[in-house]
Amino acid sequence: MKEQLAKIRSEALSALESVKDAVALDELRVKYLGKKGELTAVLKQMGKLTAEERPAMGALANEVRAAVETAVETAAQKLEEAALEVKLRAETVDVTIPGKEAQLGHKHPMYMALDEIKDIFVGMGFTVLDGPEIELASYNFDKLNAEEGHPSRDWSDTFYFDEDSRVMLRSQTSPMQVRAMETMELPIRIIAPGRVYRKDEVDATHSPMFHQVEGMVIDKHVTMADLKGTLNLLAEQLFGKGTVTRFRPHHFPFTEPSCEMDVQCHKCGGAGCATCKGEGWIELLGAGMIHPRVLEMSGIDPEQWSGWAFGMGLERTAMRRFKIADLRLIFENDVRFLEQF
Ligand code: PHE
């Protein structure tokens, strides 16, 4: 019996020493320590021993059981460590590999031009306003002195939402003049940039959606000279010292007198080319002294107050500012174009 126990011990220990995986380990554990295992089988023969032999044999059996149990535990631990090692190696991250470069965008050239315009006017004490693109015709037209029958109210020019032409996509930022007059304390100095919509076909100079920046001043003793001075300053700050402008008489229902301001073409310097359609000049904005009737309709006394307003095309300004020849480039979002700014 003593030999049996010694044999079990040496066999078990050497088998456990080289066990390869958890399943094999469990099989060994059952084989030696299980209820029907070899050790149990030996212990069942204890009854055959004499009373003197039994304590020593019992102690030996316990010793063997303890040794095998310890070996099972050690083997289990070794297997676990090996598994962890494999897992760690598989999940290794090389922190020295260079990362993927993130593609960073930047501001669109038109918004760069707008930021410059805002800076120039904020520097002169103007407030920047935001207003609705879905506008009431009463603000876009009536309160701006463009009565029923005015050609710009025509369905062929304007996007209306309803049969009776009351709600529309604003065709100009000028309704912001009225909204400012109705809500702000006098005197007023504002600019109001935003999108406007007209039923135009897309070409090198037209788009059904484009941007304008409205500007307005209402104060005491404001004159056309202030308007021209301010707009010339704007042109010089945007396009550089010595930029040549010209003012041409024009008509708008809400200003009197009215004018348009042109800047000399950046491509040809006034000689005439494709960009300026042979004119030598690029039309930048409409402007004028606010019509007394418009002031009156918004509850401002034209005997005490006067004002001027302008509305400039933002795309055109950006085109002049960055020497862009075709309006469509501004909207196409071709990265090869945008990256140049
Ligand atoms: N709203 C006019 C347009 O879109 C421009 C303008 C604004 C003219 C303010 C005069 C005063 O053409």
PDB file of C-alpha atoms and ligand atoms in Angstrom, residues 172 174 177 198 212 214 252 254-255 286-288 309-311, ligand 1:
ATOM      1  CA  GLN A 172     -33.308  90.939 -49.742  1.00  0.00           C
ATOM      2  CA  SER A 174     -33.773  95.053 -46.288  1.00  0.00           C
ATOM      3  CA  GLN A 177     -34.222  97.708 -41.640  1.00  0.00           C
ATOM      4  CA  ARG A 198     -34.645  84.867 -55.872  1.00  0.00           C
ATOM      5  CA  GLN A 212     -26.413  90.024 -48.517  1.00  0.00           C
ATOM      6  CA  GLU A 214     -27.702  95.049 -44.922  1.00  0.00           C
ATOM      7  CA  PHE A 252     -35.066 101.614 -54.892  1.00  0.00           C
ATOM      8  CA  PHE A 254     -37.267 102.512 -49.909  1.00  0.00           C
ATOM      9  CA  THR A 255     -34.447 105.013 -50.476  1.00  0.00           C
ATOM     10  CA  GLY A 286     -27.271  99.339 -53.558  1.00  0.00           C
ATOM     11  CA  ALA A 287     -27.734 102.213 -51.133  1.00  0.00           C
ATOM     12  CA  GLY A 288     -29.470 105.472 -50.460  1.00  0.00           C
ATOM     13  CA  ALA A 309     -29.003 102.158 -45.749  1.00  0.00           C
ATOM     14  CA  PHE A 310     -27.112  99.859 -48.044  1.00  0.00           C
ATOM     15  CA  GLY A 311     -27.362  96.241 -49.116  1.00  0.00           C
TER      16      GLY A 311
HETATM   17  N1  PHE B   1     -32.199  95.604 -51.007  1.00  0.00           N
HETATM   18  C1  PHE B   1     -31.574  96.161 -52.179  1.00  0.00           C
HETATM   19  C2  PHE B   1     -31.314  95.033 -53.166  1.00  0.00           C
HETATM   20  O1  PHE B   1     -31.406  93.887 -52.810  1.00  0.00           O
HETATM   21  C3  PHE B   1     -30.270  96.849 -51.811  1.00  0.00           C
HETATM   22  C4  PHE B   1     -30.449  98.087 -50.987  1.00  0.00           C
HETATM   23  C5  PHE B   1     -30.395  98.016 -49.614  1.00  0.00           C
HETATM   24  C6  PHE B   1     -30.635  99.325 -51.578  1.00  0.00           C
HETATM   25  C7  PHE B   1     -30.524  99.153 -48.843  1.00  0.00           C
HETATM   26  C8  PHE B   1     -30.791 100.442 -50.834  1.00  0.00           C
HETATM   27  C9  PHE B   1     -30.714 100.356 -49.486  1.00  0.00           C
HETATM   28  O2  PHE B   1     -30.995  95.262 -54.309  1.00  0.00           O
END
